[in-house]
Every structure is written in structure tokens, then in C-alpha cells.
mmCIF file of C-alpha atoms in Angstrom:
data_model
loop_
_atom_site.group_PDB
_atom_site.id
_atom_site.type_symbol
_atom_site.label_atom_id
_atom_site.label_comp_id
_atom_site.label_asym_id
_atom_site.label_seq_id
_atom_site.Cartn_x
_atom_site.Cartn_y
_atom_site.Cartn_z
ATOM 1 C CA UNK A 1 -38.714 -0.482 10.297
ATOM 2 C CA UNK A 2 -38.123 -2.513 6.772
ATOM 3 C CA UNK A 3 -38.637 -6.240 6.575
ATOM 4 C CA UNK A 4 -34.668 -6.138 5.350
ATOM 5 C CA UNK A 5 -33.686 -6.146 9.294
ATOM 6 C CA UNK A 6 -36.839 -7.877 10.106
ATOM 7 C CA UNK A 7 -35.335 -10.787 8.557
ATOM 8 C CA UNK A 8 -31.854 -9.998 8.613
ATOM 9 C CA UNK A 9 -32.140 -10.587 12.889
ATOM 10 C CA UNK A 10 -34.295 -13.748 11.762
ATOM 11 C CA UNK A 11 -31.428 -14.932 10.439
ATOM 12 C CA UNK A 12 -28.576 -14.092 12.802
ATOM 13 C CA UNK A 13 -30.895 -15.875 16.017
ATOM 14 C CA UNK A 14 -31.908 -18.578 13.608
ATOM 15 C CA UNK A 15 -27.877 -19.590 12.709
ATOM 16 C CA UNK A 16 -27.320 -19.513 16.302
ATOM 17 C CA UNK A 17 -29.777 -22.167 17.004
ATOM 18 C CA UNK A 18 -28.569 -24.305 14.032
ATOM 19 C CA UNK A 19 -24.852 -23.910 15.465
ATOM 20 C CA UNK A 20 -25.796 -25.118 18.981
ATOM 21 C CA UNK A 21 -24.492 -21.427 20.144
ATOM 22 C CA UNK A 22 -24.369 -20.444 23.808
ATOM 23 C CA UNK A 23 -24.089 -16.772 22.831
ATOM 24 C CA UNK A 24 -24.839 -14.656 20.009
ATOM 25 C CA UNK A 25 -22.644 -10.869 20.454
ATOM 26 C CA UNK A 26 -23.102 -7.764 18.413
ATOM 27 C CA UNK A 27 -20.827 -5.842 18.260
ATOM 28 C CA UNK A 28 -20.214 -2.272 16.333
ATOM 29 C CA UNK A 29 -17.232 -1.429 15.247
ATOM 30 C CA UNK A 30 -16.191 1.389 14.054
ATOM 31 C CA UNK A 31 -16.477 0.918 10.338
ATOM 32 C CA UNK A 32 -19.007 -2.644 10.558
ATOM 33 C CA UNK A 33 -20.812 -4.686 13.342
ATOM 34 C CA UNK A 34 -19.128 -8.014 14.447
ATOM 35 C CA UNK A 35 -21.173 -10.662 14.495
ATOM 36 C CA UNK A 36 -19.721 -13.484 16.823
ATOM 37 C CA UNK A 37 -21.203 -16.842 18.198
ATOM 38 C CA UNK A 38 -19.965 -18.831 21.339
ATOM 39 C CA UNK A 39 -19.748 -22.429 20.695
ATOM 40 C CA UNK A 40 -18.501 -24.928 22.648
ATOM 41 C CA UNK A 41 -17.119 -22.074 24.851
ATOM 42 C CA UNK A 42 -15.265 -20.355 21.554
ATOM 43 C CA UNK A 43 -16.000 -17.194 20.036
ATOM 44 C CA UNK A 44 -15.853 -18.032 16.549
ATOM 45 C CA UNK A 45 -16.334 -15.319 14.053
ATOM 46 C CA UNK A 46 -19.824 -14.579 11.230
ATOM 47 C CA UNK A 47 -20.255 -13.070 8.483
ATOM 48 C CA UNK A 48 -20.035 -9.107 9.332
ATOM 49 C CA UNK A 49 -23.541 -6.591 9.347
ATOM 50 C CA UNK A 50 -22.865 -2.657 6.943
ATOM 51 C CA UNK A 51 -22.352 -0.001 9.385
ATOM 52 C CA UNK A 52 -25.453 1.331 7.985
ATOM 53 C CA UNK A 53 -27.767 -0.864 9.246
ATOM 54 C CA UNK A 54 -26.211 -0.577 12.460
ATOM 55 C CA UNK A 55 -28.838 1.228 14.697
ATOM 56 C CA UNK A 56 -31.627 -0.536 12.928
ATOM 57 C CA UNK A 57 -30.845 -3.056 13.387
ATOM 58 C CA UNK A 58 -29.529 -2.679 18.048
ATOM 59 C CA UNK A 59 -33.477 -1.167 17.850
ATOM 60 C CA UNK A 60 -34.836 -4.557 16.091
ATOM 61 C CA UNK A 61 -33.850 -6.191 19.390
ATOM 62 C CA UNK A 62 -34.834 -3.776 21.167
ATOM 63 C CA UNK A 63 -38.252 -3.636 20.028
ATOM 64 C CA UNK A 64 -38.257 -7.352 20.694
ATOM 65 C CA UNK A 65 -37.323 -7.824 24.331
ATOM 66 C CA UNK A 66 -39.344 -4.212 25.017
ATOM 67 C CA UNK A 67 -36.460 -1.886 25.815
ATOM 68 C CA UNK A 68 -36.392 1.343 25.611
ATOM 69 C CA UNK A 69 -35.009 2.341 21.956
ATOM 70 C CA UNK A 70 -34.884 5.984 23.002
ATOM 71 C CA UNK A 71 -32.307 4.524 26.073
ATOM 72 C CA UNK A 72 -28.496 4.203 24.591
ATOM 73 C CA UNK A 73 -26.208 6.084 27.384
ATOM 74 C CA UNK A 74 -27.657 3.342 30.321
ATOM 75 C CA UNK A 75 -26.859 -1.305 30.037
ATOM 76 C CA UNK A 76 -30.498 -3.057 30.022
ATOM 77 C CA UNK A 77 -31.984 -6.587 29.749
ATOM 78 C CA UNK A 78 -34.791 -8.445 28.930
ATOM 79 C CA UNK A 79 -35.964 -12.436 27.964
ATOM 80 C CA UNK A 80 -38.108 -13.115 24.556
ATOM 81 C CA UNK A 81 -40.059 -15.857 23.639
ATOM 82 C CA UNK A 82 -38.221 -17.293 20.065
ATOM 83 C CA UNK A 83 -39.677 -20.341 18.646
ATOM 84 C CA UNK A 84 -38.449 -23.622 21.071
ATOM 85 C CA UNK A 85 -35.671 -21.142 23.048
ATOM 86 C CA UNK A 86 -35.804 -18.501 24.759
ATOM 87 C CA UNK A 87 -33.208 -15.619 25.324
ATOM 88 C CA UNK A 88 -31.550 -13.433 27.768
ATOM 89 C CA UNK A 89 -30.690 -10.039 26.202
ATOM 90 C CA UNK A 90 -27.807 -7.454 27.606
ATOM 91 C CA UNK A 91 -27.249 -4.157 26.664
ATOM 92 C CA UNK A 92 -23.929 -2.001 26.775
ATOM 93 C CA UNK A 93 -23.274 0.563 25.707
ATOM 94 C CA UNK A 94 -19.854 1.301 23.745
ATOM 95 C CA UNK A 95 -17.908 3.845 22.479
ATOM 96 C CA UNK A 96 -19.334 2.753 18.973
ATOM 97 C CA UNK A 97 -22.579 1.767 19.746
ATOM 98 C CA UNK A 98 -25.027 -0.617 22.446
ATOM 99 C CA UNK A 99 -23.541 -3.889 22.085
ATOM 100 C CA UNK A 100 -25.168 -6.607 22.199
ATOM 101 C CA UNK A 101 -25.802 -9.908 23.796
ATOM 102 C CA UNK A 102 -28.269 -13.184 23.470
ATOM 103 C CA UNK A 103 -28.170 -15.433 25.840
ATOM 104 C CA UNK A 104 -29.893 -18.662 23.825
ATOM 105 C CA UNK A 105 -31.871 -21.430 26.154
ATOM 106 C CA UNK A 106 -33.681 -24.503 25.545
ATOM 107 C CA UNK A 107 -36.882 -24.102 26.624
ATOM 108 C CA UNK A 108 -37.713 -27.952 25.898
ATOM 109 C CA UNK A 109 -33.694 -28.999 26.541
ATOM 110 C CA UNK A 110 -34.310 -32.300 28.798
ATOM 111 C CA UNK A 111 -32.420 -31.628 31.517
ATOM 112 C CA UNK A 112 -29.608 -34.549 32.921
ATOM 113 C CA UNK A 113 -29.180 -36.813 35.417
ATOM 114 C CA UNK A 114 -26.519 -36.828 38.159
ATOM 115 C CA UNK A 115 -25.394 -39.588 36.325
ATOM 116 C CA UNK A 116 -25.025 -38.035 32.735
ATOM 117 C CA UNK A 117 -23.433 -35.156 33.922
ATOM 118 C CA UNK A 118 -19.878 -36.894 32.927
ATOM 119 C CA UNK A 119 -18.293 -37.799 36.940
ATOM 120 C CA UNK A 120 -16.158 -40.775 36.892
ATOM 121 C CA UNK A 121 -17.765 -43.175 39.126
ATOM 122 C CA UNK A 122 -16.034 -42.524 42.423
ATOM 123 C CA UNK A 123 -16.507 -39.082 42.212
ATOM 124 C CA UNK A 124 -20.536 -39.803 41.668
ATOM 125 C CA UNK A 125 -20.207 -41.617 45.343
ATOM 126 C CA UNK A 126 -18.399 -39.192 47.046
ATOM 127 C CA UNK A 127 -20.447 -36.592 45.631
ATOM 128 C CA UNK A 128 -24.539 -38.945 46.706
ATOM 129 C CA UNK A 129 -22.828 -39.332 49.738
ATOM 130 C CA UNK A 130 -23.014 -35.238 50.076
ATOM 131 C CA UNK A 131 -26.525 -34.620 48.844
ATOM 132 C CA UNK A 132 -27.695 -37.113 51.511
ATOM 133 C CA UNK A 133 -27.234 -34.268 54.165
ATOM 134 C CA UNK A 134 -29.887 -33.123 55.607
ATOM 135 C CA UNK A 135 -28.063 -30.302 56.979
ATOM 136 C CA UNK A 136 -24.948 -28.042 55.644
ATOM 137 C CA UNK A 137 -23.530 -26.499 52.738
ATOM 138 C CA UNK A 138 -22.320 -27.799 49.118
ATOM 139 C CA UNK A 139 -20.632 -25.148 46.912
ATOM 140 C CA UNK A 140 -19.913 -25.563 43.279
ATOM 141 C CA UNK A 141 -17.646 -22.978 41.793
ATOM 142 C CA UNK A 142 -16.037 -22.956 38.409
ATOM 143 C CA UNK A 143 -15.857 -19.874 36.312
ATOM 144 C CA UNK A 144 -19.208 -18.678 33.917
ATOM 145 C CA UNK A 145 -20.492 -20.814 31.517
ATOM 146 C CA UNK A 146 -18.790 -24.031 33.373
ATOM 147 C CA UNK A 147 -21.908 -25.864 33.716
ATOM 148 C CA UNK A 148 -22.428 -25.357 36.836
ATOM 149 C CA UNK A 149 -25.982 -24.607 36.827
ATOM 150 C CA UNK A 150 -26.779 -27.693 34.867
ATOM 151 C CA UNK A 151 -25.057 -29.600 38.088
ATOM 152 C CA UNK A 152 -26.822 -27.429 40.423
ATOM 153 C CA UNK A 153 -30.453 -28.880 38.003
ATOM 154 C CA UNK A 154 -29.496 -31.949 38.239
ATOM 155 C CA UNK A 155 -28.431 -32.459 42.001
ATOM 156 C CA UNK A 156 -32.447 -30.891 42.344
ATOM 157 C CA UNK A 157 -33.708 -33.107 39.666
ATOM 158 C CA UNK A 158 -31.901 -36.356 42.137
ATOM 159 C CA UNK A 159 -33.332 -34.172 45.605
ATOM 160 C CA UNK A 160 -37.055 -33.729 43.832
ATOM 161 C CA UNK A 161 -39.830 -36.032 45.606
ATOM 162 C CA UNK A 162 -43.224 -35.179 47.882
ATOM 163 C CA UNK A 163 -41.121 -34.906 50.934
ATOM 164 C CA UNK A 164 -38.748 -32.212 50.167
ATOM 165 C CA UNK A 165 -40.396 -28.310 50.054
ATOM 166 C CA UNK A 166 -37.273 -27.135 47.491
ATOM 167 C CA UNK A 167 -36.567 -23.435 46.786
ATOM 168 C CA UNK A 168 -34.287 -21.982 44.010
ATOM 169 C CA UNK A 169 -33.401 -18.210 44.156
ATOM 170 C CA UNK A 170 -31.981 -17.874 40.480
ATOM 171 C CA UNK A 171 -30.351 -14.860 38.325
ATOM 172 C CA UNK A 172 -31.721 -15.239 36.247
ATOM 173 C CA UNK A 173 -33.853 -18.745 36.366
ATOM 174 C CA UNK A 174 -32.864 -20.419 33.523
ATOM 175 C CA UNK A 175 -34.637 -23.441 33.271
ATOM 176 C CA UNK A 176 -38.194 -24.914 34.746
ATOM 177 C CA UNK A 177 -37.872 -27.363 36.785
ATOM 178 C CA UNK A 178 -41.164 -29.504 37.986
ATOM 179 C CA UNK A 179 -41.864 -29.420 41.812
ATOM 180 C CA UNK A 180 -40.038 -27.639 42.701
ATOM 181 C CA UNK A 181 -39.895 -23.715 43.988
ATOM 182 C CA UNK A 182 -37.470 -21.580 41.826
ATOM 183 C CA UNK A 183 -37.916 -17.333 42.541
ATOM 184 C CA UNK A 184 -35.828 -14.985 40.400
ATOM 185 C CA UNK A 185 -34.539 -11.952 42.089
ATOM 186 C CA UNK A 186 -34.960 -8.596 41.541
ATOM 187 C CA UNK A 187 -33.057 -5.940 41.903
ATOM 188 C CA UNK A 188 -34.856 -3.292 40.284
ATOM 189 C CA UNK A 189 -37.668 -4.077 42.898
ATOM 190 C CA UNK A 190 -35.247 -4.643 45.760
ATOM 191 C CA UNK A 191 -35.587 -8.205 45.060
ATOM 192 C CA UNK A 192 -31.741 -9.277 46.068
ATOM 193 C CA UNK A 193 -30.774 -12.951 47.127
ATOM 194 C CA UNK A 194 -30.305 -11.818 50.826
ATOM 195 C CA UNK A 195 -34.235 -10.396 51.085
ATOM 196 C CA UNK A 196 -35.581 -13.742 49.313
ATOM 197 C CA UNK A 197 -33.171 -16.018 51.339
ATOM 198 C CA UNK A 198 -34.323 -14.213 54.984
ATOM 199 C CA UNK A 199 -37.918 -15.204 53.331
ATOM 200 C CA UNK A 200 -37.215 -17.991 52.098
ATOM 201 C CA UNK A 201 -36.013 -19.368 55.801
ATOM 202 C CA UNK A 202 -39.389 -18.347 56.531
ATOM 203 C CA UNK A 203 -41.146 -20.637 54.248
ATOM 204 C CA UNK A 204 -40.255 -24.342 55.610
ATOM 205 C CA UNK A 205 -37.810 -24.943 53.616
ATOM 206 C CA UNK A 206 -35.977 -28.217 53.371
ATOM 207 C CA UNK A 207 -33.221 -27.517 50.425
ATOM 208 C CA UNK A 208 -32.328 -24.300 49.290
ATOM 209 C CA UNK A 209 -30.299 -23.388 46.091
ATOM 210 C CA UNK A 210 -28.310 -20.259 45.868
ATOM 211 C CA UNK A 211 -28.536 -19.086 42.474
ATOM 212 C CA UNK A 212 -24.737 -17.225 43.552
ATOM 213 C CA UNK A 213 -22.912 -16.322 46.443
ATOM 214 C CA UNK A 214 -22.431 -12.777 45.771
ATOM 215 C CA UNK A 215 -21.453 -10.800 49.014
ATOM 216 C CA UNK A 216 -21.217 -11.198 52.729
ATOM 217 C CA UNK A 217 -24.479 -10.509 53.435
ATOM 218 C CA UNK A 218 -25.787 -13.992 51.504
ATOM 219 C CA UNK A 219 -22.756 -15.966 52.813
ATOM 220 C CA UNK A 220 -23.662 -15.428 56.067
ATOM 221 C CA UNK A 221 -27.827 -15.973 55.178
ATOM 222 C CA UNK A 222 -26.722 -19.072 53.876
ATOM 223 C CA UNK A 223 -24.304 -19.950 56.441
ATOM 224 C CA UNK A 224 -26.649 -19.982 59.104
ATOM 225 C CA UNK A 225 -29.629 -21.367 57.100
ATOM 226 C CA UNK A 226 -26.938 -24.428 56.791
ATOM 227 C CA UNK A 227 -26.244 -24.048 60.664
ATOM 228 C CA UNK A 228 -30.135 -24.391 61.388
ATOM 229 C CA UNK A 229 -31.334 -27.745 59.269
ATOM 230 C CA UNK A 230 -31.121 -26.907 55.959
ATOM 231 C CA UNK A 231 -29.557 -28.569 52.811
ATOM 232 C CA UNK A 232 -28.061 -25.886 50.953
ATOM 233 C CA UNK A 233 -26.681 -26.175 46.873
ATOM 234 C CA UNK A 234 -24.549 -22.455 46.322
ATOM 235 C CA UNK A 235 -21.923 -21.505 43.578
ATOM 236 C CA UNK A 236 -19.161 -19.585 44.265
ATOM 237 C CA UNK A 237 -16.725 -18.188 41.795
ATOM 238 C CA UNK A 238 -12.738 -19.850 42.429
ATOM 239 C CA UNK A 239 -10.022 -21.515 41.297
ATOM 240 C CA UNK A 240 -10.725 -24.863 42.692
ATOM 241 C CA UNK A 241 -12.451 -26.823 45.684
ATOM 242 C CA UNK A 242 -9.946 -26.381 48.423
ATOM 243 C CA UNK A 243 -10.192 -22.333 48.005
ATOM 244 C CA UNK A 244 -13.319 -22.143 48.300
ATOM 245 C CA UNK A 245 -12.917 -22.354 52.264
ATOM 246 C CA UNK A 246 -10.356 -19.973 51.844
ATOM 247 C CA UNK A 247 -12.690 -17.214 50.150
ATOM 248 C CA UNK A 248 -16.027 -17.750 52.658
ATOM 249 C CA UNK A 249 -13.230 -16.639 55.154
ATOM 250 C CA UNK A 250 -12.267 -13.658 53.095
ATOM 251 C CA UNK A 251 -15.601 -12.823 52.613
ATOM 252 C CA UNK A 252 -15.571 -12.767 56.816
ATOM 253 C CA UNK A 253 -17.180 -16.064 57.285
ATOM 254 C CA UNK A 254 -15.753 -17.668 61.104
ATOM 255 C CA UNK A 255 -12.763 -20.357 60.194
ATOM 256 C CA UNK A 256 -14.773 -22.932 62.837
ATOM 257 C CA UNK A 257 -18.068 -21.718 61.316
ATOM 258 C CA UNK A 258 -16.971 -22.743 58.004
ATOM 259 C CA UNK A 259 -15.753 -25.852 59.281
ATOM 260 C CA UNK A 260 -19.049 -26.387 60.845
ATOM 261 C CA UNK A 261 -21.592 -27.053 58.161
ATOM 262 C CA UNK A 262 -18.916 -27.216 55.204
ATOM 263 C CA UNK A 263 -20.040 -31.007 53.346
ATOM 264 C CA UNK A 264 -17.792 -30.127 51.108
ATOM 265 C CA UNK A 265 -16.907 -28.511 47.467
ATOM 266 C CA UNK A 266 -16.676 -29.415 43.494
ATOM 267 C CA UNK A 267 -15.114 -27.548 41.169
ATOM 268 C CA UNK A 268 -15.741 -28.038 37.334
ATOM 269 C CA UNK A 269 -14.739 -27.129 34.036
ATOM 270 C CA UNK A 270 -16.174 -27.895 30.442
ATOM 271 C CA UNK A 271 -13.350 -29.049 28.448
ATOM 272 C CA UNK A 272 -13.336 -28.914 24.318
ATOM 273 C CA UNK A 273 -13.347 -32.671 23.064
ATOM 274 C CA UNK A 274 -12.216 -34.212 19.544
ATOM 275 C CA UNK A 275 -14.241 -33.867 16.839
ATOM 276 C CA UNK A 276 -17.076 -31.356 18.813
ATOM 277 C CA UNK A 277 -18.903 -30.683 21.725
ATOM 278 C CA UNK A 278 -17.569 -30.476 26.003
ATOM 279 C CA UNK A 279 -17.295 -32.667 28.408
ATOM 280 C CA UNK A 280 -16.982 -31.664 32.129
ATOM 281 C CA UNK A 281 -14.018 -31.846 35.004
ATOM 282 C CA UNK A 282 -15.067 -32.817 37.917
ATOM 283 C CA UNK A 283 -12.969 -31.803 41.578
ATOM 284 C CA UNK A 284 -14.558 -33.406 44.319
ATOM 285 C CA UNK A 285 -14.030 -32.221 48.212
ATOM 286 C CA UNK A 286 -15.964 -34.249 50.867
ATOM 287 C CA UNK A 287 -15.366 -31.820 53.795
ATOM 288 C CA UNK A 288 -13.031 -28.941 54.382
ATOM 289 C CA UNK A 289 -9.935 -30.674 53.430
ATOM 290 C CA UNK A 290 -7.978 -31.864 50.527
ATOM 291 C CA UNK A 291 -8.737 -36.092 50.688
ATOM 292 C CA UNK A 292 -5.029 -37.972 49.982
ATOM 293 C CA UNK A 293 -6.807 -39.928 47.220
ATOM 294 C CA UNK A 294 -8.069 -36.552 45.737
ATOM 295 C CA UNK A 295 -7.775 -35.654 42.258
ATOM 296 C CA UNK A 296 -7.209 -31.983 41.221
ATOM 297 C CA UNK A 297 -8.888 -30.419 37.791
ATOM 298 C CA UNK A 298 -5.435 -30.565 36.061
ATOM 299 C CA UNK A 299 -5.157 -33.965 37.141
ATOM 300 C CA UNK A 300 -8.575 -35.664 35.748
ATOM 301 C CA UNK A 301 -7.553 -33.027 32.433
ATOM 302 C CA UNK A 302 -4.099 -34.732 31.731
ATOM 303 C CA UNK A 303 -6.122 -37.712 31.904
ATOM 304 C CA UNK A 304 -8.549 -36.811 29.053
ATOM 305 C CA UNK A 305 -5.090 -35.619 26.923
ATOM 306 C CA UNK A 306 -4.208 -39.113 27.792
ATOM 307 C CA UNK A 307 -6.882 -41.076 26.457
ATOM 308 C CA UNK A 308 -7.126 -38.755 23.037
ATOM 309 C CA UNK A 309 -10.324 -37.623 24.577
ATOM 310 C CA UNK A 310 -9.202 -33.979 24.359
ATOM 311 C CA UNK A 311 -6.010 -32.172 23.711
ATOM 312 C CA UNK A 312 -2.820 -30.731 25.250
ATOM 313 C CA UNK A 313 -4.053 -27.213 24.543
ATOM 314 C CA UNK A 314 -6.796 -27.374 25.706
ATOM 315 C CA UNK A 315 -6.836 -28.911 28.981
ATOM 316 C CA UNK A 316 -4.343 -25.518 29.429
ATOM 317 C CA UNK A 317 -6.515 -23.339 28.099
ATOM 318 C CA UNK A 318 -9.636 -24.064 30.589
ATOM 319 C CA UNK A 319 -7.247 -25.353 33.606
ATOM 320 C CA UNK A 320 -4.286 -23.513 34.684
ATOM 321 C CA UNK A 321 -1.317 -25.704 35.502
ATOM 322 C CA UNK A 322 0.941 -23.230 37.075
#
């Protein structure tokens, strides 16, 4: 491995950190290697790498993360420490070679408090009433990269005290939370969401965070936990807060169980603001039906446009208005 390739990869990573990118994409094309950084939710192209360096560059990433450099036909995942950052690395084969995505996580990042997330005062009041419940399930919903994990971590930070046994199931654990028992799933060893969740219920938990409800089995166990005296926080991929109830029923959860155990739902998006950075937009639904005074994601985004905080184009990009 030449020093030039080692220095090249270090420079690519350092530029990602400097530009506060959340992800670095190394993408083999037919006659070059494209480098892109996801900054404030959007991919931005950087100086391409010569095709002749592709193989060595990909091998260097694999060596750093202890992946199999001889395996190029199957996806691989790994994790490394780079200075003060954790980096999750994913590879996948494409027709032009292996594509790599590196997720950048700052280990020393100060986790936000609930009152720093950007919720309106009235929404924050409602949400705090929701998380004060001793049993039931609260769903946090939105697409990938909408800030769901940040909201859940802020919630756990507020609920964390010596009287509560808090356990999380995550894939992966993004940040370590002092005083909280965090479990990372490992599908290769059979340590999946349903299996871990069943085991957690025998660990005398007060609060359980399920990183993502992906299947009916996980959903049923989470609902059962909520019905038997536990506060459950979980994420789901739906368009808005009311759709969460529909989605649970579509997955096979009986409507009466949903009504009995769902405390409420939070939908959120991250909207780019002027001149840079992003702000969270929240839709808070207490209970299983929208309240008359509940403002939708669309209405919240339009308020930001009227205030000159963001543009109508950005609001429309992030939130579907149809």
C-alpha cells in the first residue's frame, strides 16, 4: 500500500470532518471515482479520484476497518475510530466496483437536551406529558436522516435517573449514553431486535428504546412490553404522525391494542436554513388521533418560510405538500 493512497484517504476523511459532513461516499464510475459529501442533508461532489487508484483506495478503507479485502462480491460493514470520531463503513458491489459509504460520528459530541431540539414551547409541553407516562409506547417517525435518534437520545437524557432502569436496542449504537444500558444488535450471531427485546423484558426494565420497528415480530413484542407496565420509545418509517397508527395496524397489530397502548407519535424532518445548517420541524400527536389544534409538518414548514428562516423550495423538498 503506497503512502500516496494512505494520505489520499486521510485527506478525504479530514475534508469530510472539516465540512461537517454526515457521510462520505466513494463511488466507482466507469472512468473515475466520484467522491461526495452529505452536508446538511444534501450530497455535494468533490474532486474526483483517478480510476487507477480505485482498487488501492478501496483496499485501504477495508484494511482500516478490518474487512476482508479479498471479498468484493458481497456487502460488508465495519467500524473504526479516526481521531475524535467514530466512523461506520459500509461496502456494496456495483457494476464499476465496490461503493463505500462512511458515516461520521463525533464521539465527543454534546448530546442535545429536549429544549434544544427546536420544538415549539407548546409542542415541548405536550411531549413532556407523553414521556411522563409510566407505560405505553411513543413512536418517533420520519425518513432516514431526519433526526429521530437525536430526539430519542435527548428524551432518554431527560428520563435518565438512578430510579429508572433504561435499556436500548440499537443498530448500531451511535453514541454512548452514561448510565444507560445500550445493546447493539448483531444479526450474524442471531442477536436481532426480537431476540434482544424478549431478553430485555427479563431484565426488569422501566424504559425501553427500540431503535427501529422493522417487522411484525418486533412490533408485537414492543406492544406487549408497553401493555405490561413499561414505557417504550421506538422509531418507524411513516410520512406523518397519524400514519403511524395506520402503519401499526397494517403490520398486523390489532386496532384495539394500538388504541390501548400508543401514547402518541412524533413525526419530524430536518429543514435547511439560511445561510447554513438545519432546523428540526416536529408534528406532535398525543393519543391515536390528531387533535383539532395540532399543526401538521406542512404547516410548521410554511411558518418557517413566512419567517424567512428557510425557502419554499427547501420546505417542499423535505415535506411532501400533495
